[in-house]
Amino acid sequence: MTNSPLEPAPSAEPPQPDPNAQPAEPAPDSAPVIGVDVGGTLIKAAVVYADGQVGARVEEPTPPARDADTVLSAVVSVVAGLLERTRNEEPRGDVAALGVAVPGIIDEQRGVAVVAANLGWRDTPVRTLLSEATGLPVALGHDVRSACVAEWRLGAARESDDALLVTLGTGIGAGVVSDGRLLVGGGYAGQLGHVVVDPGGTQCTCGQYGCLATLASATAVVRRYAERASQTAGDPGSAANGSAELTARDVARLARTGDPAAAAVWDDAVTALADALATAVTVFGSELVVLGGGLALAGDQLVDPVRDRLLARLTFQRHPRVVRAAMGAESGVLGAALLGRAALLDAVPGETAR
Amino acid sequence: MTNSPLEPAPSAEPPQPDPNAQPAEPAPDSAPVIGVDVGGTLIKAAVVYADGQVGARVEEPTPPARDADTVLSAVVSVVAGLLERTRNEEPRGDVAALGVAVPGIIDEQRGVAVVAANLGWRDTPVRTLLSEATGLPVALGHDVRSACVAEWRLGAARESDDALLVTLGTGIGAGVVSDGRLLVGGGYAGQLGHVVVDPGGTQCTCGQYGCLATLASATAVVRRYAERASQTAGDPGSAANGSAELTARDVARLARTGDPAAAAVWDDAVTALADALATAVTVFGSELVVLGGGLALAGDQLVDPVRDRLLARLTFQRHPRVVRAAMGAESGVLGAALLGRAALLDAVPGETAR
């Protein structure tokens, strides 16, 4: 239990070597594990070693039929491929566990995808299904919280017991570390993207109006810029042409070079984010805010004004540091692997992991 | 450690009786403890037995000179009085520990009042000072979180691992139970009263504008009603006369009987509270909201419309139950006593408690 990434890092001595251990069977904590990040678009997976090194990896499209049977079969097939490659190419022991990260309302403790919004799953017992199909101990994680586990264990929040790890991508999610623990809340914790910052504003995919995600997700920034730019499309200097292929980073670049539509959209995103972060810091008492995901690729152009506006809003509250995420697009896979390693350490051999 | 009220309730067997125990020295967990709730107006204290029964109790005004020396001396004197009464009147063993609850930014883990706003203390090592003065193991707690510990352990949140316990009094504070733990956040967690729900609204004592506390604290409801009623003071039917002595419960009663100023103020409070709770539930994933404090004395007149408006705002989020607190004004003292008992169980005899 002590080494679960959802728990504080162990402070005591490392585990004692077992004098009766068979050299042919590596101790569980040195065995490789597989991390899988199941997204709405891609399934990414990799073999991860105990020292954090990444071995064989694979990335393939999520099956268009997104029902749980089809997608989990694809995951099993990806895992089988990695197991085969590891056996043939890697001399560092057999893969001993599997960690799988899925978007939605994910109850890590029960191993159940309560709702996987982009995939259409409901109350899917992912841990049991994958454990039966692969014969491995399995941990199920939430995609954003898994990425946060990697950022917390290996990245920008390594030293913190009270951190808010925000991913600004297609949507906005947060992993909340409080008193040295990652909050789960039955799978519902950390939905920062659905904090209402603009009451009566644009309707969100969740049904509410004016959610943070309608202003500050990478998707929202691109959409809002395209809308504004198309209104000035008669202007030959407009950058609206080709906006369908724009990324949030492009909008940031346009804002920097003086495009007024881009500057306004970027400013709205920064303000909305500072508002939502002020609320989050007020209720969590976070000492550190880490910004990641597509929008954070803009670097200081996002982090600096968000920090300035956040600190300007706060009075008696804790004044957090605001930094950019250190881990890249691989954090989901790495976090899933960390969860898998924890499942392995918890597992009684021959039993399914908790 | 296992019996700390900040930690999940122990699920294993009860502690085994020690065959070597001296009958003359009661086991620590059966000894009485003293709980003290230090407020801006009153110091309340009581002896609390292991079975939860309350023995001798005392209530006296907080010294007008609110510096830490003066107030802590008053606490020591209150404790000495209770110790004396217990020795003379109670046959159930010596008081073995002290729990003290204080308002402000309180770091329970270090035993330090980082900022005690109403008292003007800063970085005051309350635990050490009181432990040295009384010779007892001491636990320091935050006033709202201590009341929440009582509500969580003994009251309306007994069954819940993910609850939001809100006190609506002079100010608004919340105790947040998440994954079976009470969040501390370095003392900064749970400042729900300072979530901004009305940007650009009335300035709050904290310096921000439009905090929840400016609309929905018991103080704000009375103040806003008095302001509105005074504007219509020419109206002979107005209830503005005597409003200086009104309580929030009176405003609720006036709203119920059709006073338009009272109805408008009550409606604003309910809406603001539903807005802030929607945000809190979105980020914490709470399954239960418990409303306590002066405003909650209005009972269903508060709880029912807050529940309706909160649930109407939520979409994919967890839909929490909303109930009234079960514990009364004594919850601060009881919670402090629970913290004191925990300090006792953690303490090594002869050492100051952690």
XYZ file of C-alpha atoms in Angstrom:
708
model
C 0.000 0.000 0.000
C 2.783 2.363 0.885
C 3.983 2.791 -2.668
C 0.672 3.686 -4.280
C 1.091 6.861 -6.319
C -2.176 8.049 -4.752
C -0.480 8.018 -1.349
C 2.416 9.987 0.072
C 5.865 8.896 -0.997
C 7.321 6.393 1.452
C 9.640 8.080 3.897
C 11.045 4.982 5.587
C 13.863 2.705 4.453
C 13.642 0.917 1.114
C 12.219 -2.635 1.254
C 14.726 -5.188 2.529
C 15.992 -7.720 -0.005
C 14.452 -11.147 0.481
C 17.254 -13.644 1.192
C 15.091 -16.417 -0.255
C 14.394 -14.657 -3.549
C 14.992 -16.716 -6.701
C 17.387 -14.881 -9.017
C 15.344 -16.046 -12.018
C 12.248 -14.227 -10.699
C 12.946 -10.531 -10.392
C 11.485 -8.731 -7.389
C 8.188 -7.103 -8.420
C 9.469 -3.581 -8.013
C 12.188 -4.085 -10.591
C 9.953 -5.692 -13.228
C 8.771 -3.689 -16.239
C 5.133 -2.602 -16.372
C 2.935 -1.448 -19.240
C 1.149 1.897 -19.186
C -1.768 2.518 -21.561
C -3.449 5.890 -22.140
C -6.834 5.367 -23.821
C -7.923 8.614 -25.447
C -10.862 9.508 -27.667
C -8.473 9.595 -30.642
C -5.449 7.458 -29.826
C -4.454 4.510 -27.681
C -0.876 5.134 -26.522
C 1.073 2.457 -24.670
C 4.617 1.806 -23.531
C 6.720 -0.550 -21.466
C 8.179 1.357 -18.512
C 11.042 0.085 -16.376
C 11.487 0.536 -12.651
C 14.102 3.233 -13.248
C 11.542 5.222 -15.296
C 13.158 4.350 -18.613
C 10.654 3.796 -21.428
C 11.127 0.709 -23.619
C 8.945 -0.492 -26.480
C 6.049 1.814 -27.286
C 3.068 1.843 -29.607
C 0.378 4.305 -30.628
C -2.708 3.418 -32.631
C -6.084 4.974 -33.406
C -8.913 4.314 -30.969
C -11.445 2.085 -32.813
C -14.241 4.243 -34.276
C -16.809 1.938 -32.642
C -16.062 3.136 -29.155
C -18.022 0.604 -27.111
C -16.120 -0.913 -24.217
C -15.809 -4.395 -25.789
C -14.212 -3.078 -28.970
C -11.875 -0.603 -27.287
C -10.790 -2.968 -24.520
C -10.114 -5.674 -27.137
C -7.879 -3.163 -28.910
C -6.114 -2.449 -25.594
C -5.596 -6.187 -25.012
C -4.147 -6.518 -28.490
C -1.785 -3.547 -27.938
C -0.689 -5.082 -24.641
C -0.167 -8.496 -26.256
C 2.016 -6.882 -28.911
C 4.141 -5.111 -26.290
C 4.443 -8.297 -24.226
C 5.641 -10.154 -27.321
C 8.166 -7.451 -28.207
C 9.414 -7.295 -24.616
C 9.914 -11.056 -24.493
C 11.865 -11.029 -27.754
C 13.852 -7.829 -27.451
C 14.274 -7.029 -23.780
C 16.399 -8.975 -21.364
C 15.078 -7.145 -18.289
C 12.342 -9.482 -17.120
C 8.703 -10.127 -17.872
C 6.088 -7.403 -17.747
C 4.417 -7.787 -14.385
C 1.512 -5.348 -14.346
C -0.668 -3.073 -16.422
C -1.912 0.458 -15.741
C -4.678 1.900 -17.919
C -5.810 5.540 -17.989
C -9.269 6.418 -19.339
C -11.089 9.781 -19.623
C -14.339 10.434 -17.759
C -15.592 9.728 -14.259
C -13.194 7.041 -13.149
C -13.280 5.407 -9.742
C -9.711 4.271 -9.223
C -10.525 2.569 -5.965
C -13.150 0.243 -7.491
C -11.424 0.009 -10.888
C -14.620 1.074 -12.653
C -15.195 3.597 -15.456
C -18.381 5.172 -14.049
C -18.831 7.308 -17.167
C -16.270 7.534 -19.975
C -17.758 10.487 -21.787
C -15.822 10.432 -25.082
C -16.138 6.664 -25.272
C -19.756 6.210 -24.197
C -18.967 3.654 -21.474
C -21.035 3.383 -18.283
C -20.152 1.455 -15.129
C -17.582 -0.584 -17.021
C -15.451 -2.773 -14.700
C -12.292 -2.078 -16.688
C -9.884 -3.452 -14.095
C -11.614 -6.825 -13.847
C -12.136 -7.139 -17.612
C -8.503 -6.346 -18.463
C -7.134 -8.428 -15.629
C -9.081 -11.459 -16.852
C -8.037 -10.851 -20.459
C -4.312 -10.321 -19.791
C -3.667 -12.321 -16.615
C -1.831 -9.278 -15.207
C -2.556 -7.201 -12.121
C -4.301 -4.089 -13.470
C -4.780 -0.575 -12.138
C -7.378 1.712 -13.675
C -6.756 5.455 -13.588
C -8.331 8.671 -14.792
C -6.450 10.127 -17.762
C -5.876 13.578 -16.252
C -5.165 12.259 -12.755
C -2.749 9.688 -14.230
C -0.880 12.405 -16.089
C -0.833 14.325 -12.813
C 0.609 11.356 -10.986
C 3.517 11.446 -13.457
C 3.886 15.218 -13.033
C 3.700 14.842 -9.255
C 6.102 11.909 -9.016
C 8.544 12.806 -11.780
C 7.842 16.362 -12.948
C 7.148 19.927 -11.817
C 5.240 19.051 -8.615
C 7.831 16.631 -7.215
C 8.328 18.546 -3.970
C 4.720 19.530 -3.275
C 2.045 18.211 -0.916
C -0.589 20.776 -2.007
C -0.572 21.197 -5.772
C -3.107 21.800 -8.487
C -2.099 20.158 -11.758
C -4.173 21.529 -14.623
C -4.343 20.079 -18.140
C -5.608 22.492 -20.800
C -6.341 20.405 -23.893
C -9.511 19.325 -25.689
C -11.120 19.899 -22.309
C -9.750 21.051 -18.973
C -9.118 18.735 -16.069
C -7.181 18.981 -12.847
C -5.402 16.594 -10.579
C -5.543 17.870 -7.022
C -2.814 16.916 -4.578
C -3.889 17.881 -1.060
C -1.973 17.063 2.114
C 0.209 14.748 0.012
C -2.642 12.763 -1.514
C -4.307 12.817 -4.909
C -8.030 13.478 -4.436
C -10.426 11.008 -6.051
C -13.883 11.919 -4.699
C -15.477 8.769 -6.069
C -14.009 9.666 -9.464
C -15.621 13.117 -9.517
C -12.850 15.306 -8.052
C -10.916 17.922 -10.016
C -13.396 18.907 -12.743
C -11.936 22.415 -12.902
C -12.997 22.826 -16.538
C -16.627 22.856 -15.436
C -16.331 25.596 -12.857
C -18.623 28.352 -14.149
C -16.631 31.562 -14.705
C -18.979 33.294 -17.173
C -22.574 32.803 -15.965
C -24.979 32.838 -18.905
C -22.085 32.453 -21.348
C -21.588 29.860 -24.084
C -23.151 26.463 -23.447
C -20.604 23.802 -22.598
C -20.705 20.187 -23.780
C -21.630 19.343 -20.161
C -24.879 21.317 -20.415
C -23.904 24.190 -18.108
C -23.285 27.701 -19.442
C -20.008 29.596 -19.125
C -17.757 26.776 -17.898
C -14.022 27.506 -17.808
C -13.654 24.992 -20.653
C -15.740 27.216 -22.972
C -13.083 29.935 -22.717
C -9.733 28.406 -21.835
C -9.430 24.905 -23.278
C -7.146 24.614 -26.292
C -10.235 23.695 -28.321
C -12.159 26.771 -27.122
C -9.278 29.112 -27.913
C -9.070 27.816 -31.493
C -12.863 27.861 -31.976
C -13.289 31.348 -30.526
C -10.450 32.699 -32.655
C -11.918 31.155 -35.801
C -15.312 32.711 -34.999
C -13.846 36.160 -34.414
C -11.496 36.027 -37.345
C -14.268 34.939 -39.720
C -16.192 38.081 -38.739
C -13.305 40.146 -40.103
C -12.611 37.850 -43.074
C -13.039 40.767 -45.481
C -9.835 42.167 -44.022
C -7.002 40.977 -46.299
C -4.663 40.978 -43.302
C -6.850 38.538 -41.415
C -5.390 35.207 -40.446
C -8.796 33.529 -40.610
C -7.875 31.556 -43.704
C -6.799 28.082 -42.787
C -8.002 28.522 -39.202
C -9.445 24.992 -39.318
C -5.893 23.710 -38.963
C -4.841 26.221 -36.321
C -3.713 25.113 -32.886
C -3.955 27.053 -29.642
C -0.222 27.663 -29.987
C -0.846 29.360 -33.314
C -3.454 31.610 -31.717
C -0.925 32.475 -29.030
C 1.632 33.358 -31.713
C -0.912 35.532 -33.558
C -1.773 37.285 -30.287
C 1.912 37.974 -29.729
C 2.293 39.488 -33.187
C -0.609 41.879 -32.667
C -3.613 40.124 -34.228
C -6.462 41.798 -32.315
C -8.886 38.852 -32.535
C -6.203 36.461 -31.270
C -5.178 38.892 -28.538
C -8.775 39.219 -27.312
C -9.337 35.452 -27.290
C -6.051 34.847 -25.483
C -6.858 37.541 -22.941
C -10.265 35.970 -22.254
C -8.639 32.570 -21.727
C -6.067 33.975 -19.302
C -8.684 35.903 -17.313
C -11.048 32.930 -17.097
C -8.218 30.678 -15.991
C -7.055 33.137 -13.328
C -10.652 33.386 -12.020
C -11.096 29.624 -11.777
C -7.651 29.155 -10.226
C -8.395 31.827 -7.610
C -11.479 29.855 -6.609
C -9.592 26.562 -6.574
C -6.721 27.959 -4.495
C -9.259 29.453 -2.065
C -10.888 26.085 -1.389
C -7.862 23.756 -1.704
C -5.113 25.919 -0.247
C -2.745 24.935 -3.067
C 0.864 26.125 -2.826
C 1.661 25.234 -6.437
C -0.237 25.434 -9.744
C 1.171 23.467 -12.690
C -0.208 24.250 -16.153
C 0.029 21.568 -18.852
C -1.661 20.432 -22.062
C -1.886 22.056 -25.481
C -2.520 25.582 -24.237
C 0.567 25.448 -22.009
C 2.769 24.922 -25.068
C 2.596 28.733 -25.276
C 4.896 28.704 -22.237
C 5.520 32.048 -20.554
C 2.879 33.689 -22.717
C 0.321 31.699 -20.734
C 2.046 31.180 -17.405
C 3.187 34.772 -16.746
C -0.149 36.590 -17.198
C -2.087 33.805 -15.453
C 0.277 34.088 -12.471
C -0.014 37.903 -12.424
C -3.813 37.935 -12.570
C -4.195 35.071 -10.105
C -1.948 36.702 -7.502
C -3.708 40.051 -8.036
C -7.036 38.384 -7.131
C -5.832 36.661 -3.976
C -5.717 38.389 -0.602
C -5.374 36.277 2.580
C -5.206 32.989 0.657
C -2.081 30.996 0.068
C -0.177 32.589 -2.823
C 0.865 29.685 -5.003
C 3.753 29.386 -7.392
C 2.532 29.000 -10.985
C 4.722 26.970 -13.335
C 4.529 25.065 -16.590
C 4.292 21.262 -16.596
C 7.613 19.481 -17.017
C 6.224 16.329 -18.614
C 5.055 16.201 -22.216
C 2.403 14.213 -24.079
C 3.793 11.009 -22.580
C 2.677 11.863 -19.038
C -0.562 9.880 -19.415
C 1.299 6.693 -20.329
C 3.918 7.236 -17.614
C 1.252 7.944 -14.999
C -0.673 4.826 -16.018
C 2.551 2.835 -15.675
C 3.101 4.275 -12.185
C -0.411 3.156 -11.252
C 0.310 -0.266 -12.716
C 3.481 -0.560 -10.643
C 1.498 0.317 -7.538
C -1.076 -2.373 -8.371
C 1.785 -4.816 -8.708
C 3.221 -3.972 -5.323
C -0.206 -4.322 -3.739
C -1.033 -7.591 -5.462
C -0.845 -10.950 -3.779
C 0.668 -13.281 -6.428
C -2.083 -15.210 -8.155
C -4.763 -12.769 -7.107
C -6.219 -9.889 -9.046
C -4.878 -6.588 -7.790
C -7.117 -4.584 -5.527
C -2.135 7.718 14.643
C -5.047 5.568 13.520
C -7.589 7.341 15.687
C -6.852 10.898 14.607
C -10.100 12.597 13.658
C -8.303 13.920 10.592
C -7.866 10.350 9.393
C -10.400 7.706 8.369
C -12.174 5.908 11.188
C -10.343 2.736 12.147
C -11.888 -0.252 10.444
C -9.980 -3.001 12.234
C -10.642 -4.576 15.622
C -10.723 -2.411 18.749
C -7.437 -2.152 20.641
C -6.719 -5.184 22.795
C -6.781 -4.677 26.567
C -3.321 -4.537 28.060
C -2.987 -7.335 30.640
C -0.355 -5.283 32.491
C -2.476 -2.149 32.804
C -2.688 -0.613 36.293
C -6.336 -0.281 37.340
C -5.519 3.032 39.075
C -4.348 4.577 35.779
C -7.160 4.547 33.254
C -6.245 3.716 29.677
C -5.784 7.004 27.758
C -8.796 6.435 25.546
C -11.160 6.319 28.519
C -9.826 9.461 30.226
C -11.749 12.737 30.016
C -10.375 15.514 27.796
C -11.053 19.230 27.669
C -12.232 20.944 24.496
C -11.909 24.733 24.154
C -13.442 26.822 21.368
C -11.769 30.264 21.267
C -14.013 32.679 19.395
C -13.804 36.397 18.774
C -16.547 36.905 21.367
C -16.569 33.905 23.700
C -14.253 31.241 25.026
C -16.325 28.063 25.429
C -14.901 24.994 27.129
C -16.092 21.652 28.429
C -14.874 18.374 29.826
C -15.794 15.578 27.406
C -15.735 11.893 28.329
C -14.733 9.022 26.087
C -18.387 8.080 25.577
C -19.065 11.598 24.221
C -20.863 12.721 27.388
C -20.176 16.348 28.321
C -19.294 17.096 31.959
C -18.379 20.429 33.520
C -18.575 23.341 31.112
C -17.771 27.040 31.142
C -18.274 29.999 28.836
C -16.692 33.406 29.309
C -16.030 36.508 27.221
C -12.847 36.612 25.157
C -10.611 39.298 26.723
C -11.011 42.583 24.840
C -7.218 42.807 24.518
C -6.999 40.023 22.032
C -3.242 39.500 21.880
C -2.121 35.906 22.132
C -0.622 36.247 25.640
C -3.812 37.636 27.139
C -6.172 35.227 25.398
C -4.034 32.146 25.995
C -3.738 33.115 29.679
C -7.526 33.237 29.804
C -7.660 29.795 28.171
C -5.186 28.436 30.731
C -7.314 29.870 33.519
C -10.489 28.323 32.067
C -8.706 24.988 31.783
C -7.404 25.238 35.356
C -10.940 25.886 36.581
C -12.288 22.862 34.719
C -9.433 20.676 35.990
C -10.221 21.760 39.540
C -13.938 21.089 39.141
C -13.261 17.715 37.547
C -10.965 16.668 40.385
C -13.542 17.677 43.003
C -16.753 16.605 41.342
C -16.018 13.839 38.904
C -14.934 10.339 39.823
C -14.092 9.360 36.263
C -10.368 9.999 36.127
C -8.042 12.919 35.496
C -8.271 15.065 32.391
C -5.583 13.746 30.100
C -5.467 16.113 27.137
C -6.597 19.439 25.744
C -7.954 20.361 22.324
C -8.207 24.024 21.366
C -10.023 25.422 18.312
C -9.117 28.877 16.984
C -10.414 30.859 13.965
C -8.103 31.862 11.120
C -5.405 30.103 9.133
C -4.543 27.263 11.452
C -1.945 24.636 10.680
C -3.103 21.630 12.694
C -0.066 19.615 11.748
C 2.429 22.125 13.181
C 0.121 23.339 15.967
C 0.555 26.942 14.856
C -2.003 29.735 14.365
C -0.556 31.153 11.134
C -3.076 34.015 11.147
C -5.942 34.300 13.624
C -7.826 37.094 11.905
C -10.333 38.090 14.599
C -7.667 37.860 17.283
C -4.747 39.472 15.498
C -2.325 36.618 16.125
C 0.441 35.715 13.678
C 2.560 32.546 13.658
C 1.606 31.820 17.251
C 2.810 28.374 18.411
C -0.412 27.734 20.354
C 0.190 24.020 20.887
C 3.602 24.494 22.462
C 2.528 27.484 24.567
C -0.545 25.742 25.992
C 1.246 22.457 26.465
C 3.953 24.173 28.511
C 1.382 26.123 30.535
C -0.924 23.188 31.319
C 1.392 20.173 31.233
C -1.167 18.393 29.043
C -0.832 17.016 25.534
C -2.465 19.657 23.327
C -4.007 19.588 19.856
C -4.651 22.830 17.995
C -7.513 22.918 15.518
C -9.255 25.366 13.223
C -12.651 26.430 14.616
C -14.687 25.510 11.554
C -12.744 22.329 10.851
C -13.057 21.318 14.510
C -16.827 21.804 14.378
C -16.779 19.758 11.194
C -14.857 16.982 12.902
C -17.708 16.773 15.424
C -20.319 16.835 12.651
C -18.367 14.217 10.704
C -17.707 11.917 13.652
C -20.949 12.370 15.590
C -23.444 14.276 13.414
C -24.969 14.520 9.948
C -21.892 13.386 7.984
C -21.217 10.225 9.987
C -21.463 7.887 7.000
C -19.681 10.021 4.418
C -16.185 9.932 2.920
C -16.788 12.926 0.612
C -18.659 15.658 2.428
C -18.682 19.425 2.470
C -19.541 20.817 5.912
C -20.428 24.493 5.668
C -20.804 26.874 8.616
C -22.786 30.036 7.859
C -22.202 32.396 10.770
C -20.301 35.645 11.238
C -18.328 34.425 8.256
C -18.548 31.299 6.129
C -16.134 28.419 6.398
C -16.141 24.844 5.224
C -14.633 21.607 6.400
C -13.934 19.385 3.440
C -13.900 15.632 3.885
C -12.435 14.015 0.779
C -11.709 10.315 0.379
C -12.325 9.939 4.107
C -9.901 12.657 5.205
C -10.352 16.220 6.381
C -8.353 18.520 4.094
C -5.906 20.891 5.764
C -3.883 22.428 2.912
C -1.344 23.977 5.263
C -4.285 25.560 7.137
C -5.686 27.261 4.029
C -8.214 24.679 2.808
C -11.989 25.186 2.823
C -12.295 28.998 2.628
C -15.623 28.685 0.825
C -16.783 32.075 2.141
C -14.167 33.759 -0.014
C -15.125 32.173 -3.310
C -16.163 35.103 -5.501
C -19.777 34.657 -6.637
C -20.567 38.316 -7.468
C -17.559 39.821 -9.295
C -17.366 43.545 -8.654
C -19.875 43.272 -5.817
C -19.541 44.458 -2.229
C -16.018 44.512 -0.812
C -15.399 41.734 1.684
C -13.369 42.050 4.884
C -10.729 39.960 3.063
C -10.223 42.672 0.440
C -11.798 40.825 -2.491
C -15.119 41.941 -4.010
C -18.253 39.793 -4.164
C -17.170 36.928 -1.899
C -19.876 34.445 -0.914
C -19.586 35.806 2.639
C -20.803 39.251 1.489
C -24.151 37.708 0.505
C -24.753 34.536 2.493
C -23.161 34.788 5.942
C -25.595 35.337 8.797
C -23.943 38.742 9.300
C -24.388 39.709 5.635
C -28.044 38.689 5.609
C -28.765 40.893 8.636
C -26.713 43.803 7.268
C -28.244 43.641 3.797
C -31.744 43.453 5.214
C -31.109 46.441 7.478
C -29.794 48.429 4.497
C -32.782 47.597 2.325
C -35.316 48.089 5.065
C -33.859 51.487 6.011
C -34.390 52.614 2.416
C -38.108 51.999 2.864
C -38.210 53.258 6.449
C -40.900 55.778 5.529
C -43.180 52.831 4.968
C -45.081 52.293 8.240
C -45.251 48.566 7.485
C -41.467 48.270 7.334
C -39.764 46.030 9.843
C -36.612 48.155 9.779
C -37.092 49.388 13.299
C -35.023 47.407 15.713
C -33.059 45.779 12.905
C -29.859 46.253 14.921
C -30.978 43.372 17.100
C -32.228 41.205 14.256
C -30.732 37.789 13.577
C -30.571 35.961 10.270
C -33.357 33.768 11.583
C -35.530 36.860 11.981
C -34.830 37.861 8.389
C -35.816 34.370 7.310
C -39.068 34.673 9.249
C -39.780 38.096 7.685
C -39.117 36.641 4.239
C -41.570 33.853 4.963
C -44.250 36.301 6.001
C -43.920 38.285 2.791
C -41.564 41.174 3.668
C -40.185 42.016 0.193
C -36.805 43.318 1.418
C -36.288 40.210 3.522
C -37.413 37.955 0.678
C -34.970 39.583 -1.746
C -32.050 39.326 0.692
C -32.868 35.695 1.483
C -33.156 34.872 -2.203
C -29.749 36.452 -2.904
C -28.194 34.407 -0.093
C -29.696 31.155 -1.369
C -28.595 31.836 -4.959
C -25.062 32.798 -3.941
C -24.769 29.724 -1.779
C -26.030 27.435 -4.555
C -23.504 28.985 -6.958
C -20.564 28.491 -4.602
C -21.675 24.969 -3.691
C -21.959 24.048 -7.382
C -18.338 25.100 -7.825
C -17.215 23.252 -4.712
C -19.028 20.047 -5.673
C -17.497 20.286 -9.166
C -13.937 20.352 -7.827
C -14.311 18.138 -4.721
C -16.863 15.575 -5.947
C -18.762 15.833 -2.657
C -21.647 13.398 -2.148
C -23.042 15.280 0.861
C -23.414 18.967 1.783
C -24.153 19.784 5.436
C -25.311 23.326 6.241
C -24.748 24.642 9.760
C -24.290 27.890 11.684
C -26.700 30.751 12.357
C -28.185 30.886 8.868
C -29.035 27.184 8.988
C -31.265 27.778 12.019
C -33.846 28.666 9.343
C -33.950 24.928 8.601
C -35.896 23.855 5.519
C -36.324 27.463 4.473
C -32.598 27.449 3.719
C -31.891 23.819 2.925
C -34.732 23.162 0.475
C -34.164 26.059 -1.961
C -30.361 25.675 -1.759
C -30.742 21.983 -2.651
C -33.144 22.771 -5.525
C -30.934 25.464 -7.056
C -27.736 23.487 -6.554
C -29.102 20.376 -8.239
C -30.555 22.507 -11.062
C -27.046 23.840 -11.777
C -25.271 20.490 -11.820
C -25.109 18.292 -14.906
C -22.553 15.439 -15.033
C -21.212 16.157 -11.534
C -21.981 14.123 -8.471
C -25.427 15.154 -7.187
C -24.975 15.534 -3.449
C -27.520 15.215 -0.712
C -28.030 18.559 1.082
C -28.949 18.405 4.775
C -28.889 20.545 7.880
C -26.178 20.094 10.504
C -27.141 17.838 13.394
C -24.817 19.406 15.968
C -25.535 22.766 17.576
C -23.375 25.545 18.944
C -21.429 22.992 20.975
C -19.839 21.389 17.909
C -16.708 23.551 18.189
C -16.045 22.413 21.760
C -16.833 18.778 20.937
C -14.614 18.862 17.861
C -11.774 20.409 19.855
C -12.207 17.642 22.429
C -12.044 15.008 19.675
C -8.775 16.568 18.494
C -7.507 16.563 22.080
C -8.325 12.883 22.424
C -6.419 12.176 19.224
C -3.388 14.089 20.551
C -3.594 11.972 23.677
C -3.607 8.720 21.751
C -0.643 9.874 19.698
C 1.320 11.143 22.679
C 4.238 9.288 24.166
C 3.819 9.651 27.969
C 5.991 12.441 29.265
C 6.438 13.986 25.865
C 4.538 16.853 24.350
C 2.037 15.582 21.822
C 2.961 15.877 18.178
